[in-house]
Amino acid sequence: MHTNWSQDTQALLNSKDDSAPTRRLALQTALGLGYAAAAMPLIAQTAIQTSGEGLIEGEVTIDVNGFKVPAYRSAPKGKTNLPVVLVISEIFGVHEYIADVTRRFAKAGYLAIAPELFFRQGDPSMYGEIAKLQAEIISKVPDAQVMADLDATLRWASKNGGNASRAAITGFCWGGRITWLYAAHNPKLKAGVAWYGRMEGQTNANNPKHAVDLAASLKAPVLGLYGSADTGIPVTSVNNLKEALAQAATKGNKAAKASEFVLYPDAPHAFHADYRPSYRAGPATDGWNRALTWFKQRV
């Protein structure tokens, strides 16, 4: 397989170990509830569940030129002028794992919001096969549409308790790639953390450029968190982006110069996904702490 979406598919399919789940987690299709069917097998004992106590959380709707995009938002209750974190999902969309990530950021003092960026193309939670999900929904989502939706999400946040001038972005897998792209798109962004997001590949009308092509345009420093055992993102790809960023840095790009990478030995793709067999507690915890520190220093 040579297309970008097929590479992502292979990484997800290979992100598993020999341990079988002791029990299945319930599946629901409502935004922010349950887990996407294509994410099976699911493991209950490692899935983190963050309390909503002290938070305002739940579904909101973002207007994008008349189109209503659903999103899951979490924030400290009663607080305003909050720094904002855009949370970008994997290909599975905004399900319970992503909703919980927004709660984790809210507990750290952020307004965290995860827009459902596939909504125009379909409902990822209804798919049981990763390859079919990639082919029928994910591959049809234009990068330009995503950038516009994220711009609208920040505008919504600025009117609902957030400070859009103190904005950051983080994303997982598909969302990791979007993190790099948005850091090159929005000059107001302060920082990004990309979790195992693809950095290079074929281009097409929907995906005209990748991170390696946009290094010279980077507007906010990005922390890249990757695993050396990722079957879809080889270490050579990480090194290629490092080189592109280094070249951009020599030409005066401060964001490129400030960007950093952490490569976790033996960690597979989706090592932060605590509800899947790919989860690795050590790298996931270390990466999360690094992400919080990265944002605290810059946002």
Short mmCIF file of C-alpha atoms in Angstrom, two decimals:
data_model
loop_
_atom_site.label_atom_id
_atom_site.label_comp_id
_atom_site.label_asym_id
_atom_site.label_seq_id
_atom_site.Cartn_x
_atom_site.Cartn_y
_atom_site.Cartn_z
CA MET A 1 0.00 0.00 0.00
CA HIS A 2 1.43 3.40 -0.95
CA THR A 3 -1.21 6.03 -0.21
CA ASN A 4 -1.02 8.19 2.89
CA TRP A 5 -4.21 6.82 4.43
CA SER A 6 -3.12 3.23 3.87
CA GLN A 7 0.14 3.93 5.73
CA ASP A 8 -1.83 5.26 8.68
CA THR A 9 -4.11 2.22 8.50
CA GLN A 10 -1.18 -0.17 8.65
CA ALA A 11 0.26 1.59 11.69
CA LEU A 12 -3.04 1.30 13.54
CA LEU A 13 -3.54 -2.34 12.55
CA ASN A 14 -0.06 -3.23 13.75
CA SER A 15 -0.33 -1.30 17.03
CA LYS A 16 -1.10 -4.27 19.21
CA ASP A 17 0.59 -6.83 21.41
CA ASP A 18 -0.16 -10.41 22.41
CA SER A 19 -2.19 -9.55 25.51
CA ALA A 20 -5.91 -10.14 25.12
CA PRO A 21 -8.43 -7.74 26.68
CA THR A 22 -9.95 -9.13 29.87
CA ARG A 23 -13.29 -7.49 29.11
CA ARG A 24 -14.77 -5.28 26.43
CA LEU A 25 -15.65 -1.64 26.89
CA ALA A 26 -19.13 -0.53 25.94
CA LEU A 27 -19.57 1.11 22.54
CA GLN A 28 -21.84 4.09 22.04
CA THR A 29 -22.11 6.44 19.09
CA ALA A 30 -22.93 9.76 20.78
CA LEU A 31 -20.22 12.38 20.61
CA GLY A 32 -17.86 12.04 23.54
CA LEU A 33 -19.44 8.86 24.86
CA GLY A 34 -18.19 5.32 24.45
CA TYR A 35 -15.48 4.18 22.06
CA ALA A 36 -15.35 3.94 18.29
CA ALA A 37 -16.10 0.49 16.91
CA ALA A 38 -13.07 0.50 14.59
CA ALA A 39 -10.80 0.94 17.61
CA MET A 40 -11.42 -2.64 18.77
CA PRO A 41 -10.02 -4.53 20.56
CA LEU A 42 -10.47 -2.35 23.63
CA ILE A 43 -8.95 -2.90 27.05
CA ALA A 44 -10.86 -1.71 30.08
CA GLN A 45 -8.27 -1.91 32.83
CA THR A 46 -5.92 0.69 31.35
CA ALA A 47 -8.51 3.20 30.14
CA ILE A 48 -8.14 6.39 32.16
CA GLN A 49 -11.34 7.96 33.44
CA THR A 50 -10.97 11.56 34.57
CA SER A 51 -13.60 12.98 36.89
CA GLY A 52 -15.63 15.93 35.68
CA GLU A 53 -15.86 17.35 39.19
CA GLY A 54 -15.13 21.06 39.14
CA LEU A 55 -15.44 21.20 35.37
CA ILE A 56 -17.95 22.35 32.81
CA GLU A 57 -17.94 19.76 30.05
CA GLY A 58 -19.96 18.29 27.23
CA GLU A 59 -20.98 18.84 23.64
CA VAL A 60 -21.06 22.28 22.06
CA THR A 61 -21.73 23.40 18.50
CA ILE A 62 -19.39 25.56 16.44
CA ASP A 63 -20.69 27.55 13.51
CA VAL A 64 -18.44 27.41 10.45
CA ASN A 65 -20.01 29.58 7.78
CA GLY A 66 -23.44 28.22 8.59
CA PHE A 67 -22.36 24.59 9.06
CA LYS A 68 -22.74 23.25 12.60
CA VAL A 69 -19.67 21.34 13.76
CA PRO A 70 -20.07 19.40 17.03
CA ALA A 71 -17.25 19.50 19.56
CA TYR A 72 -16.51 18.28 23.08
CA ARG A 73 -15.42 20.99 25.50
CA SER A 74 -14.03 20.80 29.03
CA ALA A 75 -12.98 23.75 31.21
CA PRO A 76 -12.61 24.69 34.88
CA LYS A 77 -16.03 25.72 36.12
CA GLY A 78 -16.54 29.45 36.67
CA LYS A 79 -13.21 30.49 35.12
CA THR A 80 -12.66 32.85 32.19
CA ASN A 81 -9.70 34.11 30.16
CA LEU A 82 -8.43 30.54 30.04
CA PRO A 83 -5.61 29.36 27.80
CA VAL A 84 -7.01 27.16 25.04
CA VAL A 85 -5.91 23.72 23.86
CA LEU A 86 -7.30 22.33 20.62
CA VAL A 87 -7.43 18.53 20.95
CA ILE A 88 -7.35 16.73 17.61
CA SER A 89 -8.57 13.15 17.44
CA GLU A 90 -7.28 10.03 15.77
CA ILE A 91 -9.20 8.74 12.77
CA PHE A 92 -11.82 7.39 15.17
CA GLY A 93 -13.23 10.84 15.82
CA VAL A 94 -14.26 12.40 19.10
CA HIS A 95 -15.04 9.43 21.31
CA GLU A 96 -14.55 8.80 25.03
CA TYR A 97 -10.75 8.74 24.92
CA ILE A 98 -10.58 12.18 23.30
CA ALA A 99 -13.29 13.53 25.62
CA ASP A 100 -11.22 12.34 28.58
CA VAL A 101 -8.12 14.06 27.21
CA THR A 102 -10.06 17.34 27.21
CA ARG A 103 -10.95 16.75 30.87
CA ARG A 104 -7.30 16.12 31.71
CA PHE A 105 -6.31 19.45 30.18
CA ALA A 106 -9.21 21.18 31.94
CA LYS A 107 -7.93 19.84 35.26
CA ALA A 108 -4.61 21.52 34.38
CA GLY A 109 -6.37 24.86 33.90
CA TYR A 110 -7.14 24.95 30.18
CA LEU A 111 -10.24 25.31 28.10
CA ALA A 112 -9.78 22.17 26.00
CA ILE A 113 -11.94 21.58 22.97
CA ALA A 114 -12.07 18.72 20.47
CA PRO A 115 -14.03 19.46 17.28
CA GLU A 116 -15.45 16.58 15.23
CA LEU A 117 -13.46 17.33 12.08
CA PHE A 118 -14.92 14.46 10.03
CA PHE A 119 -18.54 15.50 10.54
CA ARG A 120 -19.16 16.66 6.98
CA GLN A 121 -17.86 13.40 5.52
CA GLY A 122 -19.56 10.97 7.93
CA ASP A 123 -19.59 9.41 11.39
CA PRO A 124 -16.38 7.49 12.21
CA SER A 125 -18.02 5.76 15.18
CA MET A 126 -20.29 3.81 12.84
CA TYR A 127 -17.40 2.03 11.14
CA GLY A 128 -16.06 -1.30 12.35
CA GLU A 129 -13.14 -1.59 9.91
CA ILE A 130 -10.18 0.77 9.93
CA ALA A 131 -9.39 0.41 6.23
CA LYS A 132 -12.99 1.14 5.23
CA LEU A 133 -13.11 4.11 7.59
CA GLN A 134 -9.94 5.52 6.06
CA ALA A 135 -11.14 5.03 2.49
CA GLU A 136 -14.70 6.29 2.88
CA ILE A 137 -14.26 9.18 5.35
CA ILE A 138 -10.73 10.13 6.35
CA SER A 139 -9.21 10.28 2.87
CA LYS A 140 -12.00 12.64 1.78
CA VAL A 141 -11.34 15.30 4.44
CA PRO A 142 -9.48 18.29 2.92
CA ASP A 143 -6.73 19.91 4.96
CA ALA A 144 -8.15 23.33 4.06
CA GLN A 145 -11.48 22.38 5.60
CA VAL A 146 -9.74 21.26 8.79
CA MET A 147 -7.74 24.50 9.07
CA ALA A 148 -10.92 26.56 8.67
CA ASP A 149 -12.75 24.47 11.27
CA LEU A 150 -9.93 24.94 13.76
CA ASP A 151 -9.88 28.69 13.15
CA ALA A 152 -13.63 28.73 13.88
CA THR A 153 -13.09 26.61 16.99
CA LEU A 154 -10.65 29.18 18.36
CA ARG A 155 -13.11 31.97 17.62
CA TRP A 156 -15.77 30.04 19.54
CA ALA A 157 -13.38 29.54 22.45
CA SER A 158 -12.60 33.25 22.60
CA LYS A 159 -16.30 33.98 23.11
CA ASN A 160 -16.85 31.22 25.66
CA GLY A 161 -14.29 31.68 28.41
CA GLY A 162 -11.09 31.15 26.45
CA ASN A 163 -8.25 33.45 25.47
CA ALA A 164 -7.46 32.73 21.82
CA SER A 165 -4.22 34.69 22.08
CA ARG A 166 -3.01 31.93 24.42
CA ALA A 167 -3.74 28.96 22.18
CA ALA A 168 -2.07 25.58 21.73
CA ILE A 169 -2.85 22.42 19.82
CA THR A 170 -2.23 18.72 20.36
CA GLY A 171 -3.26 15.71 18.34
CA PHE A 172 -2.92 11.96 18.07
CA CYS A 173 -2.10 9.94 14.93
CA TRP A 174 -4.18 11.72 12.22
CA GLY A 175 -4.43 14.58 14.71
CA GLY A 176 -0.66 14.59 15.12
CA ARG A 177 -0.26 15.41 11.44
CA ILE A 178 -2.89 18.14 11.76
CA THR A 179 -0.95 19.57 14.71
CA TRP A 180 2.07 20.18 12.46
CA LEU A 181 -0.11 21.67 9.74
CA TYR A 182 -1.96 24.03 12.06
CA ALA A 183 1.31 25.18 13.63
CA ALA A 184 2.28 26.31 10.13
CA HIS A 185 -1.16 27.82 9.46
CA ASN A 186 -2.09 30.04 12.41
CA PRO A 187 0.36 32.82 13.37
CA LYS A 188 -1.41 33.31 16.72
CA LEU A 189 -0.73 29.77 17.90
CA LYS A 190 1.78 29.54 20.74
CA ALA A 191 2.71 25.84 20.80
CA GLY A 192 1.88 22.37 19.56
CA VAL A 193 2.42 18.78 20.70
CA ALA A 194 2.19 16.14 17.97
CA TRP A 195 1.72 12.53 19.07
CA TYR A 196 2.96 10.13 16.37
CA GLY A 197 1.59 12.19 13.50
CA ARG A 198 2.68 11.45 9.95
CA MET A 199 5.19 14.00 8.63
CA GLU A 200 5.67 13.16 4.95
CA GLY A 201 4.07 11.21 2.15
CA GLN A 202 2.24 11.49 -1.14
CA THR A 203 0.32 14.67 -1.87
CA ASN A 204 -3.07 15.13 -3.47
CA ALA A 205 -5.84 17.71 -3.74
CA ASN A 206 -7.01 17.11 -0.16
CA ASN A 207 -3.51 16.81 1.32
CA PRO A 208 -1.32 19.14 -0.76
CA LYS A 209 1.50 19.43 1.79
CA HIS A 210 2.88 17.63 4.82
CA ALA A 211 4.95 18.77 7.79
CA VAL A 212 8.26 18.24 6.00
CA ASP A 213 7.04 20.58 3.25
CA LEU A 214 5.95 23.23 5.75
CA ALA A 215 8.99 23.41 8.04
CA ALA A 216 9.95 26.85 6.74
CA SER A 217 6.41 28.10 7.43
CA LEU A 218 6.20 26.91 11.03
CA LYS A 219 4.76 29.63 13.26
CA ALA A 220 4.73 27.87 16.64
CA PRO A 221 7.22 25.41 18.13
CA VAL A 222 6.07 21.79 18.12
CA LEU A 223 7.07 18.97 20.43
CA GLY A 224 6.98 15.71 18.48
CA LEU A 225 6.38 12.53 20.48
CA TYR A 226 7.13 9.35 18.52
CA GLY A 227 7.86 5.66 19.01
CA SER A 228 10.81 3.86 17.46
CA ALA A 229 8.65 0.75 16.93
CA ASP A 230 5.96 2.60 14.98
CA THR A 231 5.34 0.49 11.87
CA GLY A 232 3.74 3.36 9.97
CA ILE A 233 6.17 6.17 10.83
CA PRO A 234 9.79 5.07 10.49
CA VAL A 235 12.60 6.80 12.36
CA THR A 236 13.91 7.99 8.99
CA SER A 237 10.74 10.07 8.65
CA VAL A 238 11.41 11.72 12.00
CA ASN A 239 14.97 12.44 10.90
CA ASN A 240 13.77 13.94 7.63
CA LEU A 241 11.59 16.44 9.47
CA LYS A 242 14.39 17.20 11.90
CA GLU A 243 16.60 18.06 8.94
CA ALA A 244 13.91 20.22 7.33
CA LEU A 245 13.42 22.09 10.60
CA ALA A 246 17.17 22.55 11.03
CA GLN A 247 17.39 24.08 7.55
CA ALA A 248 14.47 26.39 8.33
CA ALA A 249 16.16 27.38 11.57
CA THR A 250 19.32 28.44 9.74
CA LYS A 251 17.14 30.81 7.72
CA GLY A 252 15.75 32.45 10.84
CA ASN A 253 12.61 30.47 11.62
CA LYS A 254 12.44 30.64 15.41
CA ALA A 255 9.58 28.15 15.72
CA ALA A 256 11.49 25.57 13.72
CA LYS A 257 14.59 26.12 15.86
CA ALA A 258 12.61 25.72 19.08
CA SER A 259 10.81 22.53 18.01
CA GLU A 260 11.92 19.29 19.63
CA PHE A 261 11.43 15.53 19.33
CA VAL A 262 11.27 12.67 21.80
CA LEU A 263 11.67 9.17 20.37
CA TYR A 264 10.60 6.45 22.77
CA PRO A 265 12.50 3.16 22.37
CA ASP A 266 10.28 0.19 21.49
CA ALA A 267 7.08 2.27 21.69
CA PRO A 268 4.53 1.46 18.96
CA HIS A 269 2.08 3.73 17.21
CA ALA A 270 -0.74 4.98 19.47
CA PHE A 271 1.25 4.44 22.65
CA HIS A 272 -0.82 7.11 24.43
CA ALA A 273 -4.16 5.46 23.56
CA ASP A 274 -4.89 4.06 27.02
CA TYR A 275 -7.97 2.15 25.85
CA ARG A 276 -6.08 0.06 23.24
CA PRO A 277 -3.47 -2.74 23.42
CA SER A 278 -0.91 -0.33 21.92
CA TYR A 279 -0.85 1.66 25.18
CA ARG A 280 2.50 1.96 26.92
CA ALA A 281 2.16 3.56 30.33
CA GLY A 282 5.76 4.75 30.61
CA PRO A 283 6.02 6.69 27.35
CA ALA A 284 2.39 7.85 27.66
CA THR A 285 2.94 9.31 31.11
CA ASP A 286 6.28 10.86 30.22
CA GLY A 287 4.85 12.34 27.04
CA TRP A 288 1.86 13.79 28.87
CA ASN A 289 4.08 15.44 31.47
CA ARG A 290 6.30 16.84 28.72
CA ALA A 291 3.23 18.19 26.91
CA LEU A 292 2.01 19.98 30.03
CA THR A 293 5.46 21.49 30.60
CA TRP A 294 5.74 22.50 26.93
CA PHE A 295 2.43 24.36 27.10
CA LYS A 296 3.08 25.88 30.51
CA GLN A 297 6.32 27.42 29.25
CA ARG A 298 4.82 28.81 26.03
CA VAL A 299 1.09 29.40 26.29
#
